[in-house]
Amino acid sequence: MLDFTWKIFKETGSVDTYLLFKEIQLDNQDPFESKDDELAEMNSTLS
């Protein structure tokens, strides 16, 4: 679904399609993955 939405966006340049793409991308993302990235960034800043 993500690939299809990106393909449609590339062909049309539709902002609505891009926003749909980003929404699907966020829904597919592991919620703990982003937290791990944030924690790693904080730790590197403190060091």
JSON list of N, CA and C in Angstrom, two decimals:
[
{"chain": "A", "resi": 1, "resn": "MET", "atom": "N", "xyz": [0.82, -1.20, 0.00]},
{"chain": "A", "resi": 1, "resn": "MET", "atom": "CA", "xyz": [0.00, 0.00, 0.00]},
{"chain": "A", "resi": 1, "resn": "MET", "atom": "C", "xyz": [0.87, 1.26, 0.00]},
{"chain": "A", "resi": 2, "resn": "LEU", "atom": "N", "xyz": [1.95, 1.21, 0.75]},
{"chain": "A", "resi": 2, "resn": "LEU", "atom": "CA", "xyz": [2.83, 2.37, 0.84]},
{"chain": "A", "resi": 2, "resn": "LEU", "atom": "C", "xyz": [3.47, 2.67, -0.52]},
{"chain": "A", "resi": 3, "resn": "ASP", "atom": "N", "xyz": [3.94, 1.63, -1.19]},
{"chain": "A", "resi": 3, "resn": "ASP", "atom": "CA", "xyz": [4.56, 1.82, -2.51]},
{"chain": "A", "resi": 3, "resn": "ASP", "atom": "C", "xyz": [3.56, 2.38, -3.52]},
{"chain": "A", "resi": 4, "resn": "PHE", "atom": "N", "xyz": [2.34, 1.86, -3.48]},
{"chain": "A", "resi": 4, "resn": "PHE", "atom": "CA", "xyz": [1.31, 2.33, -4.40]},
{"chain": "A", "resi": 4, "resn": "PHE", "atom": "C", "xyz": [1.01, 3.81, -4.17]},
{"chain": "A", "resi": 5, "resn": "THR", "atom": "N", "xyz": [0.87, 4.20, -2.90]},
{"chain": "A", "resi": 5, "resn": "THR", "atom": "CA", "xyz": [0.57, 5.60, -2.57]},
{"chain": "A", "resi": 5, "resn": "THR", "atom": "C", "xyz": [1.70, 6.51, -3.02]},
{"chain": "A", "resi": 6, "resn": "TRP", "atom": "N", "xyz": [2.95, 6.07, -2.83]},
{"chain": "A", "resi": 6, "resn": "TRP", "atom": "CA", "xyz": [4.10, 6.88, -3.26]},
{"chain": "A", "resi": 6, "resn": "TRP", "atom": "C", "xyz": [4.11, 7.02, -4.78]},
{"chain": "A", "resi": 7, "resn": "LYS", "atom": "N", "xyz": [3.80, 5.93, -5.48]},
{"chain": "A", "resi": 7, "resn": "LYS", "atom": "CA", "xyz": [3.77, 5.97, -6.94]},
{"chain": "A", "resi": 7, "resn": "LYS", "atom": "C", "xyz": [2.72, 6.98, -7.43]},
{"chain": "A", "resi": 8, "resn": "ILE", "atom": "N", "xyz": [1.55, 6.95, -6.83]},
{"chain": "A", "resi": 8, "resn": "ILE", "atom": "CA", "xyz": [0.49, 7.90, -7.21]},
{"chain": "A", "resi": 8, "resn": "ILE", "atom": "C", "xyz": [0.93, 9.33, -6.92]},
{"chain": "A", "resi": 9, "resn": "PHE", "atom": "N", "xyz": [1.57, 9.54, -5.77]},
{"chain": "A", "resi": 9, "resn": "PHE", "atom": "CA", "xyz": [2.06, 10.88, -5.45]},
{"chain": "A", "resi": 9, "resn": "PHE", "atom": "C", "xyz": [3.08, 11.35, -6.48]},
{"chain": "A", "resi": 10, "resn": "LYS", "atom": "N", "xyz": [4.02, 10.48, -6.85]},
{"chain": "A", "resi": 10, "resn": "LYS", "atom": "CA", "xyz": [5.03, 10.87, -7.84]},
{"chain": "A", "resi": 10, "resn": "LYS", "atom": "C", "xyz": [4.40, 11.24, -9.17]},
{"chain": "A", "resi": 11, "resn": "GLU", "atom": "N", "xyz": [3.35, 10.53, -9.55]},
{"chain": "A", "resi": 11, "resn": "GLU", "atom": "CA", "xyz": [2.72, 10.80, -10.83]},
{"chain": "A", "resi": 11, "resn": "GLU", "atom": "C", "xyz": [1.84, 12.05, -10.82]},
{"chain": "A", "resi": 12, "resn": "THR", "atom": "N", "xyz": [1.19, 12.32, -9.67]},
{"chain": "A", "resi": 12, "resn": "THR", "atom": "CA", "xyz": [0.23, 13.42, -9.63]},
{"chain": "A", "resi": 12, "resn": "THR", "atom": "C", "xyz": [0.75, 14.66, -8.91]},
{"chain": "A", "resi": 13, "resn": "GLY", "atom": "N", "xyz": [1.67, 14.47, -7.96]},
{"chain": "A", "resi": 13, "resn": "GLY", "atom": "CA", "xyz": [2.14, 15.60, -7.16]},
{"chain": "A", "resi": 13, "resn": "GLY", "atom": "C", "xyz": [1.08, 16.10, -6.19]},
{"chain": "A", "resi": 14, "resn": "SER", "atom": "N", "xyz": [0.08, 15.28, -5.92]},
{"chain": "A", "resi": 14, "resn": "SER", "atom": "CA", "xyz": [-1.03, 15.67, -5.05]},
{"chain": "A", "resi": 14, "resn": "SER", "atom": "C", "xyz": [-0.58, 15.73, -3.59]},
{"chain": "A", "resi": 15, "resn": "VAL", "atom": "N", "xyz": [-0.82, 16.88, -2.97]},
{"chain": "A", "resi": 15, "resn": "VAL", "atom": "CA", "xyz": [-0.48, 17.05, -1.56]},
{"chain": "A", "resi": 15, "resn": "VAL", "atom": "C", "xyz": [-1.29, 16.09, -0.70]},
{"chain": "A", "resi": 16, "resn": "ASP", "atom": "N", "xyz": [-2.55, 15.89, -1.04]},
{"chain": "A", "resi": 16, "resn": "ASP", "atom": "CA", "xyz": [-3.40, 14.96, -0.27]},
{"chain": "A", "resi": 16, "resn": "ASP", "atom": "C", "xyz": [-2.84, 13.55, -0.32]},
{"chain": "A", "resi": 17, "resn": "THR", "atom": "N", "xyz": [-2.32, 13.14, -1.46]},
{"chain": "A", "resi": 17, "resn": "THR", "atom": "CA", "xyz": [-1.74, 11.80, -1.59]},
{"chain": "A", "resi": 17, "resn": "THR", "atom": "C", "xyz": [-0.48, 11.70, -0.76]},
{"chain": "A", "resi": 18, "resn": "TYR", "atom": "N", "xyz": [0.32, 12.77, -0.74]},
{"chain": "A", "resi": 18, "resn": "TYR", "atom": "CA", "xyz": [1.53, 12.76, 0.08]},
{"chain": "A", "resi": 18, "resn": "TYR", "atom": "C", "xyz": [1.18, 12.65, 1.56]},
{"chain": "A", "resi": 19, "resn": "LEU", "atom": "N", "xyz": [0.17, 13.40, 1.99]},
{"chain": "A", "resi": 19, "resn": "LEU", "atom": "CA", "xyz": [-0.24, 13.33, 3.39]},
{"chain": "A", "resi": 19, "resn": "LEU", "atom": "C", "xyz": [-0.76, 11.94, 3.75]},
{"chain": "A", "resi": 20, "resn": "LEU", "atom": "N", "xyz": [-1.47, 11.31, 2.82]},
{"chain": "A", "resi": 20, "resn": "LEU", "atom": "CA", "xyz": [-1.92, 9.94, 3.03]},
{"chain": "A", "resi": 20, "resn": "LEU", "atom": "C", "xyz": [-0.72, 9.01, 3.15]},
{"chain": "A", "resi": 21, "resn": "PHE", "atom": "N", "xyz": [0.27, 9.20, 2.30]},
{"chain": "A", "resi": 21, "resn": "PHE", "atom": "CA", "xyz": [1.50, 8.40, 2.35]},
{"chain": "A", "resi": 21, "resn": "PHE", "atom": "C", "xyz": [2.16, 8.52, 3.72]},
{"chain": "A", "resi": 22, "resn": "LYS", "atom": "N", "xyz": [2.30, 9.75, 4.23]},
{"chain": "A", "resi": 22, "resn": "LYS", "atom": "CA", "xyz": [2.94, 9.96, 5.52]},
{"chain": "A", "resi": 22, "resn": "LYS", "atom": "C", "xyz": [2.12, 9.33, 6.64]},
{"chain": "A", "resi": 23, "resn": "GLU", "atom": "N", "xyz": [0.81, 9.41, 6.56]},
{"chain": "A", "resi": 23, "resn": "GLU", "atom": "CA", "xyz": [-0.05, 8.81, 7.58]},
{"chain": "A", "resi": 23, "resn": "GLU", "atom": "C", "xyz": [0.11, 7.29, 7.60]},
{"chain": "A", "resi": 24, "resn": "ILE", "atom": "N", "xyz": [0.13, 6.68, 6.43]},
{"chain": "A", "resi": 24, "resn": "ILE", "atom": "CA", "xyz": [0.32, 5.23, 6.35]},
{"chain": "A", "resi": 24, "resn": "ILE", "atom": "C", "xyz": [1.70, 4.86, 6.88]},
{"chain": "A", "resi": 25, "resn": "GLN", "atom": "N", "xyz": [2.70, 5.65, 6.54]},
{"chain": "A", "resi": 25, "resn": "GLN", "atom": "CA", "xyz": [4.07, 5.40, 6.98]},
{"chain": "A", "resi": 25, "resn": "GLN", "atom": "C", "xyz": [4.15, 5.45, 8.51]},
{"chain": "A", "resi": 26, "resn": "LEU", "atom": "N", "xyz": [3.50, 6.42, 9.13]},
{"chain": "A", "resi": 26, "resn": "LEU", "atom": "CA", "xyz": [3.50, 6.52, 10.58]},
{"chain": "A", "resi": 26, "resn": "LEU", "atom": "C", "xyz": [2.74, 5.37, 11.23]},
{"chain": "A", "resi": 27, "resn": "ASP", "atom": "N", "xyz": [1.65, 4.96, 10.61]},
{"chain": "A", "resi": 27, "resn": "ASP", "atom": "CA", "xyz": [0.87, 3.83, 11.14]},
{"chain": "A", "resi": 27, "resn": "ASP", "atom": "C", "xyz": [1.67, 2.53, 11.10]},
{"chain": "A", "resi": 28, "resn": "ASN", "atom": "N", "xyz": [2.53, 2.39, 10.11]},
{"chain": "A", "resi": 28, "resn": "ASN", "atom": "CA", "xyz": [3.33, 1.18, 9.96]},
{"chain": "A", "resi": 28, "resn": "ASN", "atom": "C", "xyz": [4.56, 1.17, 10.85]},
{"chain": "A", "resi": 29, "resn": "GLN", "atom": "N", "xyz": [4.91, 2.32, 11.41]},
{"chain": "A", "resi": 29, "resn": "GLN", "atom": "CA", "xyz": [6.12, 2.44, 12.21]},
{"chain": "A", "resi": 29, "resn": "GLN", "atom": "C", "xyz": [5.91, 1.83, 13.59]},
{"chain": "A", "resi": 30, "resn": "ASP", "atom": "N", "xyz": [6.93, 1.17, 14.08]},
{"chain": "A", "resi": 30, "resn": "ASP", "atom": "CA", "xyz": [6.92, 0.60, 15.42]},
{"chain": "A", "resi": 30, "resn": "ASP", "atom": "C", "xyz": [6.96, 1.74, 16.43]},
{"chain": "A", "resi": 31, "resn": "PRO", "atom": "N", "xyz": [5.98, 1.82, 17.34]},
{"chain": "A", "resi": 31, "resn": "PRO", "atom": "CA", "xyz": [5.96, 2.96, 18.28]},
{"chain": "A", "resi": 31, "resn": "PRO", "atom": "C", "xyz": [7.18, 2.99, 19.20]},
{"chain": "A", "resi": 32, "resn": "PHE", "atom": "N", "xyz": [7.79, 1.85, 19.47]},
{"chain": "A", "resi": 32, "resn": "PHE", "atom": "CA", "xyz": [8.96, 1.82, 20.33]},
{"chain": "A", "resi": 32, "resn": "PHE", "atom": "C", "xyz": [10.22, 2.24, 19.58]},
{"chain": "A", "resi": 33, "resn": "GLU", "atom": "N", "xyz": [10.21, 2.09, 18.26]},
{"chain": "A", "resi": 33, "resn": "GLU", "atom": "CA", "xyz": [11.37, 2.46, 17.46]},
{"chain": "A", "resi": 33, "resn": "GLU", "atom": "C", "xyz": [11.66, 3.95, 17.58]},
{"chain": "A", "resi": 34, "resn": "SER", "atom": "N", "xyz": [10.64, 4.78, 17.49]},
{"chain": "A", "resi": 34, "resn": "SER", "atom": "CA", "xyz": [10.85, 6.22, 17.56]},
{"chain": "A", "resi": 34, "resn": "SER", "atom": "C", "xyz": [11.30, 6.63, 18.95]},
{"chain": "A", "resi": 35, "resn": "LYS", "atom": "N", "xyz": [10.81, 5.97, 19.98]},
{"chain": "A", "resi": 35, "resn": "LYS", "atom": "CA", "xyz": [11.24, 6.27, 21.35]},
{"chain": "A", "resi": 35, "resn": "LYS", "atom": "C", "xyz": [12.70, 5.90, 21.54]},
{"chain": "A", "resi": 36, "resn": "ASP", "atom": "N", "xyz": [13.12, 4.76, 20.99]},
{"chain": "A", "resi": 36, "resn": "ASP", "atom": "CA", "xyz": [14.52, 4.35, 21.09]},
{"chain": "A", "resi": 36, "resn": "ASP", "atom": "C", "xyz": [15.42, 5.36, 20.40]},
{"chain": "A", "resi": 37, "resn": "ASP", "atom": "N", "xyz": [15.00, 5.87, 19.26]},
{"chain": "A", "resi": 37, "resn": "ASP", "atom": "CA", "xyz": [15.78, 6.87, 18.54]},
{"chain": "A", "resi": 37, "resn": "ASP", "atom": "C", "xyz": [15.90, 8.15, 19.36]},
{"chain": "A", "resi": 38, "resn": "GLU", "atom": "N", "xyz": [14.80, 8.57, 19.99]},
{"chain": "A", "resi": 38, "resn": "GLU", "atom": "CA", "xyz": [14.82, 9.78, 20.81]},
{"chain": "A", "resi": 38, "resn": "GLU", "atom": "C", "xyz": [15.75, 9.61, 22.00]},
{"chain": "A", "resi": 39, "resn": "LEU", "atom": "N", "xyz": [15.70, 8.45, 22.65]},
{"chain": "A", "resi": 39, "resn": "LEU", "atom": "CA", "xyz": [16.57, 8.19, 23.80]},
{"chain": "A", "resi": 39, "resn": "LEU", "atom": "C", "xyz": [18.04, 8.17, 23.38]},
{"chain": "A", "resi": 40, "resn": "ALA", "atom": "N", "xyz": [18.34, 7.56, 22.28]},
{"chain": "A", "resi": 40, "resn": "ALA", "atom": "CA", "xyz": [19.72, 7.51, 21.79]},
{"chain": "A", "resi": 40, "resn": "ALA", "atom": "C", "xyz": [20.23, 8.91, 21.48]},
{"chain": "A", "resi": 41, "resn": "GLU", "atom": "N", "xyz": [19.37, 9.74, 20.92]},
{"chain": "A", "resi": 41, "resn": "GLU", "atom": "CA", "xyz": [19.76, 11.11, 20.60]},
{"chain": "A", "resi": 41, "resn": "GLU", "atom": "C", "xyz": [20.03, 11.90, 21.88]},
{"chain": "A", "resi": 42, "resn": "MET", "atom": "N", "xyz": [19.18, 11.71, 22.89]},
{"chain": "A", "resi": 42, "resn": "MET", "atom": "CA", "xyz": [19.37, 12.40, 24.17]},
{"chain": "A", "resi": 42, "resn": "MET", "atom": "C", "xyz": [20.68, 11.96, 24.82]},
{"chain": "A", "resi": 43, "resn": "ASN", "atom": "N", "xyz": [20.96, 10.66, 24.77]},
{"chain": "A", "resi": 43, "resn": "ASN", "atom": "CA", "xyz": [22.18, 10.15, 25.38]},
{"chain": "A", "resi": 43, "resn": "ASN", "atom": "C", "xyz": [23.42, 10.69, 24.69]},
{"chain": "A", "resi": 44, "resn": "SER", "atom": "N", "xyz": [23.38, 10.81, 23.38]},
{"chain": "A", "resi": 44, "resn": "SER", "atom": "CA", "xyz": [24.55, 11.33, 22.66]},
{"chain": "A", "resi": 44, "resn": "SER", "atom": "C", "xyz": [24.75, 12.82, 22.93]},
{"chain": "A", "resi": 45, "resn": "THR", "atom": "N", "xyz": [23.66, 13.53, 23.18]},
{"chain": "A", "resi": 45, "resn": "THR", "atom": "CA", "xyz": [23.76, 14.96, 23.48]},
{"chain": "A", "resi": 45, "resn": "THR", "atom": "C", "xyz": [24.36, 15.17, 24.86]},
{"chain": "A", "resi": 46, "resn": "LEU", "atom": "N", "xyz": [24.03, 14.29, 25.80]},
{"chain": "A", "resi": 46, "resn": "LEU", "atom": "CA", "xyz": [24.54, 14.42, 27.16]},
{"chain": "A", "resi": 46, "resn": "LEU", "atom": "C", "xyz": [26.01, 14.02, 27.28]},
{"chain": "A", "resi": 47, "resn": "SER", "atom": "N", "xyz": [26.48, 13.19, 26.39]},
{"chain": "A", "resi": 47, "resn": "SER", "atom": "CA", "xyz": [27.87, 12.71, 26.48]},
{"chain": "A", "resi": 47, "resn": "SER", "atom": "C", "xyz": [28.87, 13.73, 26.01]}
]
